Coordinates of C-alpha atoms in Angstrom, one line a residue:
M1 CA -4.3 -16.8 24.4
E2 CA -8.1 -16.8 24.5
N3 CA -8.0 -14.2 27.3
K4 CA -5.6 -12.0 25.3
N5 CA -7.8 -12.3 22.2
S6 CA -10.9 -11.5 24.2
L7 CA -9.2 -8.3 25.6
L8 CA -8.0 -7.3 22.1
L9 CA -11.5 -7.8 20.6
D10 CA -13.0 -5.7 23.4
E11 CA -10.5 -2.9 22.7
L12 CA -11.3 -3.0 19.0
K13 CA -15.0 -3.0 19.6
R14 CA -14.6 0.1 21.8
L15 CA -12.6 1.8 19.0
K16 CA -9.6 2.1 21.3
E17 CA -6.2 2.7 19.6
T18 CA -4.3 -0.5 20.4
I19 CA -1.1 -2.4 19.3
W20 CA -1.0 -6.1 18.8
F21 CA 2.3 -8.1 18.7
N22 CA 2.1 -11.2 16.6
P23 CA 2.5 -14.3 18.9
K24 CA 3.0 -16.6 15.8
Y25 CA 6.0 -14.6 14.4
K26 CA 8.9 -16.8 13.4
K27 CA 12.4 -16.2 12.1
F28 CA 12.3 -15.5 8.4
D29 CA 14.7 -18.3 7.5
Q30 CA 12.2 -20.8 9.1
V31 CA 9.3 -19.5 7.0
K32 CA 10.5 -18.2 3.6
D33 CA 10.6 -21.6 1.8
T34 CA 7.0 -22.4 2.8
L35 CA 5.5 -19.2 1.3
P36 CA 3.8 -19.1 -2.1
I37 CA 6.1 -16.2 -3.3
S38 CA 9.8 -16.6 -3.8
Y39 CA 12.8 -14.3 -4.2
E40 CA 13.1 -15.5 -7.8
D41 CA 9.5 -14.3 -8.4
V42 CA 10.4 -10.8 -7.2
L43 CA 13.5 -10.7 -9.4
D44 CA 11.4 -11.7 -12.4
T45 CA 9.0 -8.9 -11.6
E46 CA 11.7 -6.3 -11.4
E47 CA 13.1 -7.5 -14.8
R48 CA 9.7 -7.1 -16.3
L49 CA 9.4 -3.6 -14.9
N50 CA 12.8 -2.8 -16.4
R51 CA 11.7 -4.1 -19.8
F52 CA 8.8 -1.6 -19.7
A53 CA 11.0 1.3 -18.6
P54 CA 11.6 2.6 -22.2
Y55 CA 7.8 2.7 -22.8
I56 CA 7.1 4.3 -19.4
K57 CA 9.7 7.0 -20.1
I58 CA 8.0 8.0 -23.4
V59 CA 4.4 8.0 -22.1
F60 CA 5.1 9.4 -18.6
P61 CA 8.1 11.7 -19.0
A62 CA 7.9 12.7 -15.3
S63 CA 9.0 9.2 -14.3
M64 CA 12.7 8.6 -13.4
D65 CA 13.9 7.1 -16.7
G66 CA 10.8 4.9 -16.8
I67 CA 11.4 3.6 -13.3
I68 CA 8.5 3.9 -10.9
E69 CA 10.2 4.7 -7.6
S70 CA 10.0 7.2 -4.7
P71 CA 12.5 9.0 -2.5
I72 CA 13.0 8.7 1.3
S73 CA 12.9 11.9 3.4
K74 CA 14.5 12.5 6.8
I75 CA 11.8 14.1 9.0
S76 CA 13.7 15.1 12.1
N77 CA 11.4 18.2 12.7
M78 CA 8.4 15.9 12.7
K79 CA 10.1 13.6 15.2
K80 CA 10.6 16.5 17.6
R81 CA 7.0 17.6 17.2
M82 CA 5.7 14.1 17.9
E83 CA 8.0 13.7 21.0
K84 CA 6.7 17.0 22.3
N85 CA 3.0 16.3 21.5
Y86 CA 3.1 12.8 23.1
N87 CA 5.6 13.6 25.9
K88 CA 7.6 10.5 24.8
K89 CA 11.0 9.9 23.3
I90 CA 11.3 8.2 19.9
Y91 CA 14.5 6.3 20.0
G92 CA 16.6 6.4 16.8
N93 CA 15.9 8.1 13.4
L94 CA 12.5 8.8 11.9
I95 CA 12.2 8.7 8.1
L96 CA 9.4 8.8 5.5
K97 CA 9.1 6.6 2.4
R98 CA 7.5 9.0 -0.1
D99 CA 5.1 6.7 -2.2
D100 CA 2.9 9.8 -2.3
L101 CA 5.4 11.0 -5.0
L102 CA 5.4 7.8 -7.1
P103 CA 5.1 8.7 -10.8
I104 CA 1.8 8.1 -12.7
A105 CA -0.6 7.5 -9.9
G106 CA 0.9 9.3 -6.8
S107 CA 0.3 6.4 -4.4
I108 CA 1.7 3.0 -3.4
K109 CA -0.8 1.5 -5.8
A110 CA 1.4 2.7 -8.7
R111 CA 3.6 -0.3 -7.8
G112 CA 1.2 -3.3 -7.8
G113 CA -1.6 -1.9 -9.9
I114 CA 0.6 -0.7 -12.8
Y115 CA 2.8 -3.8 -12.7
E116 CA -0.2 -6.1 -13.1
V117 CA -1.5 -4.1 -16.0
L118 CA 1.9 -4.2 -17.7
K119 CA 2.2 -7.9 -17.2
H120 CA -1.2 -8.5 -18.7
A121 CA -0.4 -6.3 -21.7
E122 CA 2.9 -8.1 -22.2
E123 CA 1.2 -11.5 -22.2
L124 CA -1.5 -10.4 -24.7
A125 CA 1.0 -8.8 -27.0
I126 CA 3.4 -11.8 -27.0
A127 CA 0.6 -14.4 -27.4
N128 CA -0.5 -12.4 -30.5
E129 CA 3.0 -12.2 -31.8
L130 CA 3.2 -8.4 -31.7
L131 CA 6.0 -8.4 -29.1
K132 CA 9.1 -10.4 -28.1
Y133 CA 10.9 -10.2 -24.8
E134 CA 14.1 -9.0 -26.5
D135 CA 12.2 -6.0 -28.2
D136 CA 12.7 -2.4 -27.2
Y137 CA 9.3 -2.0 -25.4
S138 CA 9.1 1.7 -26.4
I139 CA 7.3 0.3 -29.5
L140 CA 4.3 -0.1 -27.2
A141 CA 3.7 3.6 -27.6
E142 CA 2.8 3.1 -31.3
D143 CA -0.8 3.4 -32.4
R144 CA -1.0 -0.2 -33.6
F145 CA -0.7 -1.4 -30.0
K146 CA -3.3 1.0 -28.7
E147 CA -5.6 -0.3 -31.4
F148 CA -4.9 -3.9 -30.4
F149 CA -5.4 -3.3 -26.7
S150 CA -8.7 -1.5 -27.4
N151 CA -10.2 -4.9 -28.0
Y152 CA -9.7 -5.9 -24.4
T153 CA -11.1 -4.6 -21.1
I154 CA -9.4 -4.4 -17.7
Q155 CA -11.7 -4.2 -14.6
V156 CA -11.0 -3.7 -10.9
G157 CA -12.8 -3.0 -7.6
S158 CA -11.3 -0.1 -5.5
T159 CA -11.8 2.4 -2.8
G160 CA -9.8 4.9 -4.8
N161 CA -6.0 4.7 -5.3
L162 CA -5.8 1.2 -6.9
G163 CA -8.5 2.3 -9.3
L164 CA -6.5 5.4 -10.2
S165 CA -3.3 3.5 -10.9
I166 CA -5.0 0.8 -13.0
G167 CA -7.3 3.2 -14.7
I168 CA -4.5 5.6 -15.7
M169 CA -2.1 2.9 -16.9
S170 CA -4.7 0.8 -18.7
A171 CA -6.2 3.8 -20.5
K172 CA -2.7 5.0 -21.6
L173 CA -2.0 1.6 -23.2
G174 CA -5.3 1.7 -25.0
F175 CA -7.4 -0.8 -22.9
K176 CA -11.1 -0.2 -22.2
V177 CA -11.2 0.2 -18.4
V178 CA -14.0 -0.2 -15.8
V179 CA -13.3 0.7 -12.2
H180 CA -16.0 -0.5 -9.6
M181 CA -15.8 2.0 -6.8
S182 CA -17.2 1.6 -3.2
S183 CA -19.1 4.3 -1.3
D184 CA -15.8 5.3 0.5
A185 CA -14.2 6.4 -2.8
R186 CA -13.6 10.2 -3.0
Q187 CA -15.4 12.1 -5.7
W188 CA -12.3 13.7 -7.0
K189 CA -10.8 10.3 -7.7
K190 CA -13.9 9.3 -9.7
E191 CA -13.7 12.5 -11.7
L192 CA -10.0 12.1 -12.4
L193 CA -10.6 8.6 -13.7
R194 CA -13.5 9.7 -15.9
S195 CA -11.3 12.5 -17.4
K196 CA -8.9 9.7 -18.5
G197 CA -11.7 7.9 -20.4
V198 CA -12.3 5.3 -17.6
K199 CA -15.8 4.0 -16.9
V200 CA -16.5 4.3 -13.2
V201 CA -19.3 2.2 -11.7
E202 CA -20.4 3.5 -8.3
Y203 CA -21.8 1.3 -5.4
A204 CA -23.7 2.4 -2.3
S205 CA -22.0 -0.4 -0.4
D206 CA -18.4 -1.0 0.7
Y207 CA -15.2 -2.2 -0.9
S208 CA -15.9 -6.0 -0.7
K209 CA -19.2 -5.5 -2.7
A210 CA -17.5 -3.4 -5.4
V211 CA -14.9 -6.2 -5.8
E212 CA -17.5 -8.9 -5.9
E213 CA -19.7 -7.2 -8.5
G214 CA -16.7 -6.2 -10.6
R215 CA -15.4 -9.8 -10.6
K216 CA -18.8 -11.1 -11.7
L217 CA -19.2 -8.6 -14.5
S218 CA -15.7 -9.3 -15.8
D219 CA -16.2 -13.0 -15.8
I220 CA -19.0 -12.7 -18.3
D221 CA -16.7 -11.1 -20.9
P222 CA -14.0 -13.4 -22.4
N223 CA -12.0 -10.3 -23.4
S224 CA -12.1 -8.8 -19.9
Y225 CA -9.4 -9.2 -17.2
F226 CA -10.2 -8.6 -13.6
I227 CA -7.5 -7.4 -11.2
D228 CA -8.3 -8.9 -7.9
D229 CA -7.0 -6.9 -5.0
E230 CA -8.0 -9.5 -2.5
N231 CA -6.1 -12.4 -4.1
S232 CA -3.6 -11.2 -6.7
K233 CA -0.1 -12.6 -6.7
N234 CA 0.9 -10.1 -9.4
L235 CA -0.2 -7.1 -7.3
F236 CA 1.7 -8.5 -4.4
L237 CA 4.9 -8.9 -6.5
G238 CA 4.7 -5.4 -7.8
Y239 CA 4.7 -4.1 -4.2
A240 CA 7.5 -6.5 -3.1
V241 CA 9.9 -4.9 -5.6
G242 CA 9.4 -1.6 -3.7
G243 CA 10.3 -3.3 -0.5
M244 CA 13.4 -4.8 -2.1
R245 CA 14.6 -1.5 -3.6
T246 CA 14.5 0.2 -0.2
K247 CA 17.7 -1.5 0.8
K248 CA 19.8 0.4 -1.8
Q249 CA 18.2 3.7 -0.8
L250 CA 19.0 3.2 2.8
D251 CA 22.5 2.1 1.9
D252 CA 23.0 5.3 -0.1
M253 CA 21.7 7.3 2.9
G254 CA 24.3 5.7 5.1
I255 CA 21.6 4.1 7.3
A256 CA 22.7 0.7 8.6
V257 CA 20.3 -2.1 9.1
D258 CA 21.5 -5.1 11.0
K259 CA 21.0 -7.0 14.3
D260 CA 22.3 -4.0 16.3
H261 CA 20.6 -1.4 14.1
P262 CA 17.0 -2.7 13.6
L263 CA 14.6 -1.2 11.1
F264 CA 10.9 -0.7 12.2
V265 CA 8.5 -0.1 9.2
Y266 CA 4.9 1.1 9.6
L267 CA 2.6 0.4 6.7
P268 CA -0.9 1.7 6.3
C269 CA -3.1 -1.4 5.6
G270 CA -6.4 -1.8 3.8
V271 CA -7.1 -5.2 2.2
G272 CA -3.4 -6.0 2.7
G273 CA -1.8 -6.4 -0.7
G274 CA 0.3 -3.2 -0.7
P275 CA 1.7 -3.5 2.8
G276 CA 2.0 -7.3 2.6
G277 CA 4.1 -7.1 -0.6
V278 CA 6.3 -4.3 0.7
A279 CA 6.8 -6.2 4.0
Y280 CA 7.8 -9.4 2.1
G281 CA 10.3 -7.5 -0.1
L282 CA 11.8 -5.9 3.0
K283 CA 12.1 -9.3 4.8
L284 CA 13.9 -10.7 1.7
M285 CA 16.5 -8.0 2.1
Y286 CA 16.8 -7.8 5.9
G287 CA 15.3 -10.9 7.4
D288 CA 14.8 -10.5 11.1
D289 CA 16.6 -7.1 11.2
V290 CA 13.4 -5.5 9.9
R291 CA 10.2 -5.5 12.0
C292 CA 7.1 -4.7 10.0
F293 CA 3.8 -3.4 11.5
F294 CA 0.5 -2.8 9.7
A295 CA -1.5 0.3 10.6
E296 CA -5.3 0.4 10.3
P297 CA -8.2 2.8 11.2
T298 CA -10.0 2.0 14.5
H299 CA -13.2 1.6 12.4
S300 CA -11.6 -0.8 9.9
P301 CA -9.1 -3.1 11.6
A302 CA -9.6 -5.9 9.0
M303 CA -6.1 -7.4 8.8
L304 CA -5.4 -7.1 12.6
L305 CA -8.7 -8.9 13.2
G306 CA -8.0 -11.6 10.6
L307 CA -4.5 -12.3 11.9
A308 CA -5.3 -12.1 15.7
T309 CA -8.2 -14.6 15.4
G310 CA -6.6 -16.7 12.7
L311 CA -9.8 -16.4 10.7
H312 CA -8.4 -14.2 8.0
D313 CA -11.2 -13.4 5.4
K314 CA -13.7 -15.4 7.5
I315 CA -14.2 -12.5 9.8
S316 CA -14.9 -8.8 9.2
A317 CA -14.9 -5.5 11.1
E318 CA -18.7 -5.5 10.8
D319 CA -18.8 -8.9 12.5
I320 CA -17.6 -7.3 15.7
G321 CA -20.0 -4.4 15.4
L322 CA -17.8 -1.8 13.6
D323 CA -19.1 0.4 10.8
N324 CA -16.0 0.3 8.5
K325 CA -16.4 4.1 7.9
T326 CA -13.2 6.2 8.0
V327 CA -11.6 9.3 6.5
A328 CA -8.8 7.0 5.4
D329 CA -10.6 5.9 2.2
G330 CA -7.9 3.6 1.0
L331 CA -8.0 1.7 4.3
A332 CA -11.8 1.4 4.5
V333 CA -11.8 -2.4 4.2
G334 CA -13.8 -4.6 6.5
R335 CA -12.5 -8.0 5.4
P336 CA -8.8 -8.7 4.8
S337 CA -7.1 -10.7 2.0
S338 CA -6.7 -14.3 3.0
F339 CA -3.9 -14.7 0.5
V340 CA -1.9 -11.9 2.2
G341 CA -2.9 -12.8 5.7
K342 CA -1.5 -16.3 5.4
I343 CA 1.8 -15.0 4.1
M344 CA 2.0 -12.5 7.0
E345 CA 0.8 -15.0 9.6
E346 CA 4.4 -15.8 10.7
T347 CA 6.3 -12.9 9.2
L348 CA 4.5 -9.7 10.4
S349 CA 5.7 -8.3 13.7
G350 CA 2.4 -6.8 14.6
A351 CA -0.4 -4.3 13.9
F352 CA -2.0 -1.3 15.5
T353 CA -5.1 0.9 15.1
I354 CA -5.3 4.7 14.8
D355 CA -8.2 7.1 15.2
D356 CA -9.3 9.4 12.4
E357 CA -8.8 12.5 14.5
R358 CA -5.2 11.5 15.0
L359 CA -4.7 11.0 11.2
Y360 CA -5.8 14.6 10.7
S361 CA -3.6 16.0 13.4
F362 CA -0.6 14.1 12.1
L363 CA -1.4 15.5 8.6
A364 CA -1.3 19.1 9.8
D365 CA 1.8 18.6 11.9
L366 CA 3.7 17.1 8.9
V367 CA 2.7 20.1 6.7
D368 CA 3.8 22.6 9.4
E369 CA 7.1 20.8 10.3
E370 CA 8.3 19.4 7.0
D371 CA 6.1 21.1 4.4
I372 CA 5.1 17.6 3.2
Y373 CA 1.4 16.9 2.4
I374 CA 0.1 13.4 2.3
E375 CA -3.5 12.2 2.4
P376 CA -5.0 11.0 5.7
S377 CA -4.7 7.3 5.1
A378 CA -1.0 7.7 4.4
L379 CA -0.5 9.0 8.0
A380 CA -1.7 5.8 9.6
G381 CA 1.8 4.6 10.3
F382 CA 2.9 7.6 12.3
L383 CA 1.4 6.2 15.5
G384 CA 3.8 3.3 15.2
P385 CA 7.0 4.9 16.6
I386 CA 4.9 6.2 19.5
F387 CA 3.7 2.7 20.3
V388 CA 7.0 0.9 19.7
S389 CA 9.1 3.3 21.7
D390 CA 7.3 1.9 24.8
F391 CA 8.9 -1.5 24.1
Y392 CA 12.1 -0.8 22.2
K393 CA 14.6 1.8 23.4
S394 CA 17.7 2.0 21.3
E395 CA 19.2 5.1 19.6
N396 CA 20.5 2.7 16.9
A397 CA 17.0 2.0 15.6
T398 CA 15.5 3.5 12.4
H399 CA 11.7 4.1 12.2
L400 CA 10.3 4.2 8.6
C401 CA 6.8 5.4 8.0
W402 CA 5.5 4.4 4.6
S403 CA 3.5 7.2 3.0
T404 CA 1.0 5.6 0.6
G405 CA -0.6 8.6 -1.3
G406 CA -1.4 12.2 -1.6
S407 CA 0.3 14.0 -4.5
L408 CA -2.8 13.9 -6.7
V409 CA -5.2 15.3 -4.1
P410 CA -6.7 18.6 -5.4
E411 CA -5.6 21.8 -3.6
S412 CA -9.1 22.6 -2.3
I413 CA -9.3 19.2 -0.6
R414 CA -5.8 19.6 0.8
K415 CA -6.9 22.8 2.5
E416 CA -10.0 21.1 3.9
Y417 CA -7.9 18.2 5.4
Y418 CA -5.3 20.6 6.8
S419 CA -8.0 22.7 8.4
E420 CA -9.5 19.6 9.9
G421 CA -6.1 18.7 11.2
K422 CA -5.7 22.0 13.0
N423 CA -9.1 21.6 14.6
S424 CA -8.2 18.1 15.7
R425 CA -5.2 19.5 17.7
N426 CA -7.6 21.7 19.7
K427 CA -10.0 18.9 20.7

């Protein structure tokens, strides 16, 4: 094992795209009862989201009857393009989970981030006898609730998309909001937040520092609530609902998932909460018939590093000489979540890294072949089917790439990314 780890670390240090298969993986039935999250926790989370649906429907009419969910697209043209580009057969179907189209925040963070804000709002309103569980939650759109929530602050540290989801939802409810943003955060995301009345605090350092400072400042104010992306059970649960709901969507599409028809899922990974929660929700539905892989930039392989070494948040990308700088801003995380890493330690099938240039080329290919635009970080999973097809060859398999964001990206920046993608093809 030492030799394998030493070889892996050498490849990571050299920024080589590499795949790692988890040697600690166990059958889900052996593990699930030892985890700090249960199936009942996820069901409770979905019930809470359903209670808020009448309110969401009023304040965000574009949502699907107040339900924050995204479609799944078949991308057979993209599959053919990838097979041609890599001179490799991808066995089975290739589909795309469109979290770039999630209502409100246009990214996977609309799941966990919005859920934790709603849960906090519910707890405050019930504790102050303004709301009961059996109420029609559409009353939360009334001015008296905005006035009440304006006495409280919500804070978060973010590279971008989590800040957007929490900022937009919190401001809509009436909370004061402070988003602590790392140097990796895109300017347009900061400007969008400010346009919603959110206070944005900028840091010259990376994600971990933004979280650390945000947490400190929030702790000083008794009326401030800090959403902790590194350790939040509530964020994790919001994402897990998305994983769980995927089963009905695949059933409706006629896509079988069982022992003879495995599902491979490729999840872009930053600190780990989003992909970890989704993977857990999928495992609840499919057990060992789903194999989940995390995808990270070669410059920021935080979760892979934490899992492979067993050190979790005690090791960072910087510790092995990497700069943690990547175009995939949502994945620019040097140190992983220990909370998520320990849940994934025996449930994740593996992880792999992808180069920034390849993110760009996948982006341009997806636009050309499917007329689908997603942001660079959301393309991280697309190398998964290429890697896995070396090891698993069955036409009965389904490969699902999880798109994490992109619909809110301004047109001018979309054009820049697309142009960069076309240039990457020629290199």
